[in-house]
Amino acid sequence: MTDEAVIHVVDDDQAAREGLAFLLSALGLDVRCHAGGAELLAVLDPDRPGCILADLRMPGMSGLELLDALRDRDCPLPVIMITGHGDVPAAVRAMQQGALDFLEKPVNGMALVTRVTEAIAISRDTAAARRMRAALDDRLASLTAREAEVARAVLAGRLNKQIAADLGISQKTVEIHRHNLMDKMGAGSAAELVRRLVAAGWGQD
């Protein structure tokens, strides 16, 4: 997967979307234009970093409906709404529904570049966090049932001899399970192991 950011411009007005694309392409950004929300959804790769610039008022699928569709897909890409002056209340509703921001027409070039740059940074951070969580989930899935029991005991602050008594096994066996647990979780210390378990949501149930 390439790490190059893609800016998706969604607007039924050809002149408007080509104008935005021209401005952003001049900065060396990879810009893709779409005449509507359905066209975007048909080709969108949510794993590529970037952002979506969407007009609020479009025939067929509106900007708000597109936002709902992206949310239903758990799409992590930030969305910036483009709106006319009279649509500001609707744009505010879009932000309440998850949009990053909105820009009024005619779009100020400097404001656009600033917000798109911020959106790309957010997208990269989100993508990195999702990759880390996926890797962590893979590590957790590799644990045996006994290693998971030892992990929960470590998270509870139990010592090896206490874990041995709790599970009815020898302390040496606990040490072996704990070593395997640390290795599988890629943790160099008990503190790091606990941090990774907490990051995975353990200890919250």
GROMACS .gro file of C-alpha atoms in nm:
model
  205
    1MET     CA    1   0.000   0.000   0.000
    2THR     CA    2   0.138   0.338  -0.098
    3ASP     CA    3   0.160   0.613   0.162
    4GLU     CA    4   0.096   0.891  -0.092
    5ALA     CA    5  -0.203   1.100   0.012
    6VAL     CA    6  -0.504   1.128  -0.219
    7ILE     CA    7  -0.741   1.424  -0.212
    8HIS     CA    8  -1.091   1.337  -0.333
    9VAL     CA    9  -1.294   1.629  -0.465
   10VAL     CA   10  -1.668   1.554  -0.484
   11ASP     CA   11  -1.885   1.812  -0.659
   12ASP     CA   12  -2.150   1.790  -0.929
   13ASP     CA   13  -2.030   2.127  -1.065
   14GLN     CA   14  -1.750   2.041  -1.309
   15ALA     CA   15  -1.600   2.389  -1.304
   16ALA     CA   16  -1.594   2.393  -0.925
   17ARG     CA   17  -1.426   2.057  -0.885
   18GLU     CA   18  -1.174   2.128  -1.160
   19GLY     CA   19  -1.090   2.460  -0.995
   20LEU     CA   20  -1.021   2.291  -0.661
   21ALA     CA   21  -0.826   2.015  -0.832
   22PHE     CA   22  -0.611   2.266  -1.021
   23LEU     CA   23  -0.522   2.451  -0.701
   24LEU     CA   24  -0.434   2.138  -0.506
   25SER     CA   25  -0.253   1.968  -0.795
   26ALA     CA   26  -0.030   2.273  -0.824
   27LEU     CA   27   0.100   2.183  -0.478
   28GLY     CA   28   0.202   1.839  -0.599
   29LEU     CA   29  -0.093   1.659  -0.440
   30ASP     CA   30  -0.265   1.360  -0.598
   31VAL     CA   31  -0.620   1.480  -0.663
   32ARG     CA   32  -0.911   1.267  -0.784
   33CYS     CA   33  -1.237   1.427  -0.900
   34HIS     CA   34  -1.583   1.273  -0.862
   35ALA     CA   35  -1.913   1.408  -0.990
   36GLY     CA   36  -2.107   1.265  -0.696
   37GLY     CA   37  -2.098   1.064  -0.377
   38ALA     CA   38  -2.189   0.734  -0.542
   39GLU     CA   39  -1.902   0.776  -0.787
   40LEU     CA   40  -1.660   0.831  -0.499
   41LEU     CA   41  -1.785   0.533  -0.298
   42ALA     CA   42  -1.742   0.304  -0.598
   43VAL     CA   43  -1.366   0.362  -0.614
   44LEU     CA   44  -1.265   0.484  -0.268
   45ASP     CA   45  -0.973   0.311  -0.097
   46PRO     CA   46  -1.010   0.402   0.272
   47ASP     CA   47  -0.666   0.264   0.351
   48ARG     CA   48  -0.494   0.535   0.148
   49PRO     CA   49  -0.420   0.849   0.352
   50GLY     CA   50  -0.576   1.175   0.238
   51CYS     CA   51  -0.907   1.353   0.274
   52ILE     CA   52  -1.239   1.420   0.105
   53LEU     CA   53  -1.366   1.761  -0.009
   54ALA     CA   54  -1.739   1.732  -0.065
   55ASP     CA   55  -1.998   1.985  -0.176
   56LEU     CA   56  -2.287   1.997   0.066
   57ARG     CA   57  -2.562   2.034  -0.194
   58MET     CA   58  -2.550   1.778  -0.473
   59PRO     CA   59  -2.825   1.602  -0.668
   60GLY     CA   60  -2.876   1.237  -0.583
   61MET     CA   61  -2.659   1.186  -0.277
   62SER     CA   62  -2.613   1.506  -0.075
   63GLY     CA   63  -2.300   1.587   0.119
   64LEU     CA   64  -2.470   1.488   0.445
   65GLU     CA   65  -2.583   1.158   0.295
   66LEU     CA   66  -2.230   1.094   0.171
   67LEU     CA   67  -2.099   1.163   0.520
   68ASP     CA   68  -2.345   0.908   0.661
   69ALA     CA   69  -2.237   0.651   0.401
   70LEU     CA   70  -1.870   0.704   0.486
   71ARG     CA   71  -1.944   0.667   0.855
   72ASP     CA   72  -2.137   0.343   0.790
   73ARG     CA   73  -1.825   0.211   0.614
   74ASP     CA   74  -1.608   0.318   0.907
   75CYS     CA   75  -1.406   0.528   0.663
   76PRO     CA   76  -1.124   0.704   0.852
   77LEU     CA   77  -1.064   0.980   0.594
   78PRO     CA   78  -1.136   1.334   0.719
   79VAL     CA   79  -1.416   1.512   0.532
   80ILE     CA   80  -1.420   1.885   0.463
   81MET     CA   81  -1.754   2.023   0.345
   82ILE     CA   82  -1.776   2.295   0.080
   83THR     CA   83  -2.086   2.508   0.126
   84GLY     CA   84  -2.264   2.816   0.003
   85HIS     CA   85  -2.332   3.096   0.251
   86GLY     CA   86  -2.693   2.992   0.305
   87ASP     CA   87  -2.593   2.636   0.390
   88VAL     CA   88  -2.380   2.720   0.693
   89PRO     CA   89  -2.630   2.574   0.946
   90ALA     CA   90  -2.632   2.248   0.748
   91ALA     CA   91  -2.252   2.253   0.738
   92VAL     CA   92  -2.247   2.286   1.115
   93ARG     CA   93  -2.472   1.981   1.134
   94ALA     CA   94  -2.224   1.801   0.911
   95MET     CA   95  -1.947   1.875   1.160
   96GLN     CA   96  -2.165   1.742   1.439
   97GLN     CA   97  -2.198   1.425   1.230
   98GLY     CA   98  -1.822   1.388   1.194
   99ALA     CA   99  -1.700   1.628   0.926
  100LEU     CA  100  -1.365   1.788   1.007
  101ASP     CA  101  -1.461   2.139   0.895
  102PHE     CA  102  -1.645   2.336   0.629
  103LEU     CA  103  -1.532   2.604   0.387
  104GLU     CA  104  -1.762   2.862   0.233
  105LYS     CA  105  -1.777   2.937  -0.139
  106PRO     CA  106  -1.591   3.098  -0.297
  107VAL     CA  107  -1.321   2.892  -0.128
  108ASN     CA  108  -1.021   3.085  -0.002
  109GLY     CA  109  -0.714   2.917  -0.149
  110MET     CA  110  -0.493   2.963   0.157
  111ALA     CA  111  -0.762   2.837   0.394
  112LEU     CA  112  -0.818   2.537   0.168
  113VAL     CA  113  -0.451   2.443   0.159
  114THR     CA  114  -0.420   2.483   0.536
  115ARG     CA  115  -0.719   2.262   0.613
  116VAL     CA  116  -0.624   1.999   0.355
  117THR     CA  117  -0.271   1.985   0.497
  118GLU     CA  118  -0.413   1.938   0.846
  119ALA     CA  119  -0.655   1.673   0.721
  120ILE     CA  120  -0.373   1.477   0.558
  121ALA     CA  121  -0.175   1.483   0.883
  122ILE     CA  122  -0.479   1.360   1.075
  123SER     CA  123  -0.533   1.088   0.816
  124ARG     CA  124  -0.174   0.966   0.844
  125ASP     CA  125  -0.195   0.957   1.225
  126THR     CA  126  -0.524   0.768   1.210
  127ALA     CA  127  -0.387   0.519   0.959
  128ALA     CA  128  -0.080   0.457   1.175
  129ALA     CA  129  -0.298   0.402   1.482
  130ARG     CA  130  -0.520   0.158   1.292
  131ARG     CA  131  -0.217  -0.037   1.171
  132MET     CA  132  -0.078  -0.053   1.524
  133ARG     CA  133  -0.411  -0.174   1.661
  134ALA     CA  134  -0.439  -0.438   1.389
  135ALA     CA  135  -0.087  -0.561   1.469
  136LEU     CA  136  -0.174  -0.567   1.839
  137ASP     CA  137  -0.491  -0.766   1.770
  138ASP     CA  138  -0.285  -1.017   1.571
  139ARG     CA  139  -0.045  -1.055   1.863
  140LEU     CA  140  -0.332  -1.111   2.107
  141ALA     CA  141  -0.490  -1.368   1.875
  142SER     CA  142  -0.166  -1.569   1.884
  143LEU     CA  143  -0.186  -1.622   2.263
  144THR     CA  144  -0.287  -1.961   2.397
  145ALA     CA  145  -0.569  -1.979   2.650
  146ARG     CA  146  -0.319  -2.025   2.931
  147GLU     CA  147  -0.101  -1.736   2.815
  148ALA     CA  148  -0.412  -1.518   2.810
  149GLU     CA  149  -0.488  -1.622   3.169
  150VAL     CA  150  -0.134  -1.529   3.272
  151ALA     CA  151  -0.166  -1.197   3.086
  152ARG     CA  152  -0.482  -1.106   3.277
  153ALA     CA  153  -0.314  -1.203   3.604
  154VAL     CA  154  -0.012  -0.984   3.523
  155LEU     CA  155  -0.249  -0.701   3.439
  156ALA     CA  156  -0.410  -0.748   3.780
  157GLY     CA  157  -0.069  -0.709   3.943
  158ARG     CA  158  -0.033  -1.071   4.054
  159LEU     CA  159   0.318  -1.208   4.119
  160ASN     CA  160   0.440  -1.531   3.956
  161LYS     CA  161   0.394  -1.735   4.274
  162GLN     CA  162   0.043  -1.595   4.316
  163ILE     CA  163  -0.043  -1.675   3.954
  164ALA     CA  164   0.089  -2.029   4.005
  165ALA     CA  165  -0.137  -2.075   4.306
  166ASP     CA  166  -0.435  -1.921   4.128
  167LEU     CA  167  -0.397  -2.146   3.823
  168GLY     CA  168  -0.280  -2.459   4.005
  169ILE     CA  169   0.047  -2.484   3.814
  170SER     CA  170   0.412  -2.455   3.912
  171GLN     CA  171   0.590  -2.123   3.933
  172LYS     CA  172   0.836  -2.249   3.671
  173THR     CA  173   0.547  -2.311   3.431
  174VAL     CA  174   0.417  -1.961   3.496
  175GLU     CA  175   0.762  -1.822   3.413
  176ILE     CA  176   0.761  -2.015   3.083
  177HIS     CA  177   0.413  -1.887   2.993
  178ARG     CA  178   0.513  -1.537   3.091
  179HIS     CA  179   0.826  -1.553   2.876
  180ASN     CA  180   0.620  -1.673   2.578
  181LEU     CA  181   0.363  -1.402   2.648
  182MET     CA  182   0.624  -1.128   2.652
  183ASP     CA  183   0.778  -1.261   2.331
  184LYS     CA  184   0.448  -1.280   2.144
  185MET     CA  185   0.343  -0.934   2.259
  186GLY     CA  186   0.683  -0.788   2.168
  187ALA     CA  187   0.717  -0.646   2.520
  188GLY     CA  188   1.057  -0.591   2.676
  189SER     CA  189   0.927  -0.537   3.028
  190ALA     CA  190   0.623  -0.598   3.245
  191ALA     CA  191   0.535  -0.229   3.223
  192GLU     CA  192   0.540  -0.240   2.844
  193LEU     CA  193   0.328  -0.556   2.847
  194VAL     CA  194   0.070  -0.387   3.069
  195ARG     CA  195   0.063  -0.080   2.842
  196ARG     CA  196  -0.004  -0.298   2.538
  197LEU     CA  197  -0.277  -0.494   2.712
  198VAL     CA  198  -0.445  -0.174   2.829
  199ALA     CA  199  -0.417  -0.028   2.476
  200ALA     CA  200  -0.601  -0.338   2.351
  201GLY     CA  201  -0.884  -0.273   2.596
  202TRP     CA  202  -0.793  -0.541   2.851
  203GLY     CA  203  -0.865  -0.454   3.210
  204GLN     CA  204  -1.174  -0.253   3.112
  205ASP     CA  205  -1.416  -0.542   3.148
   0.00000   0.00000   0.00000
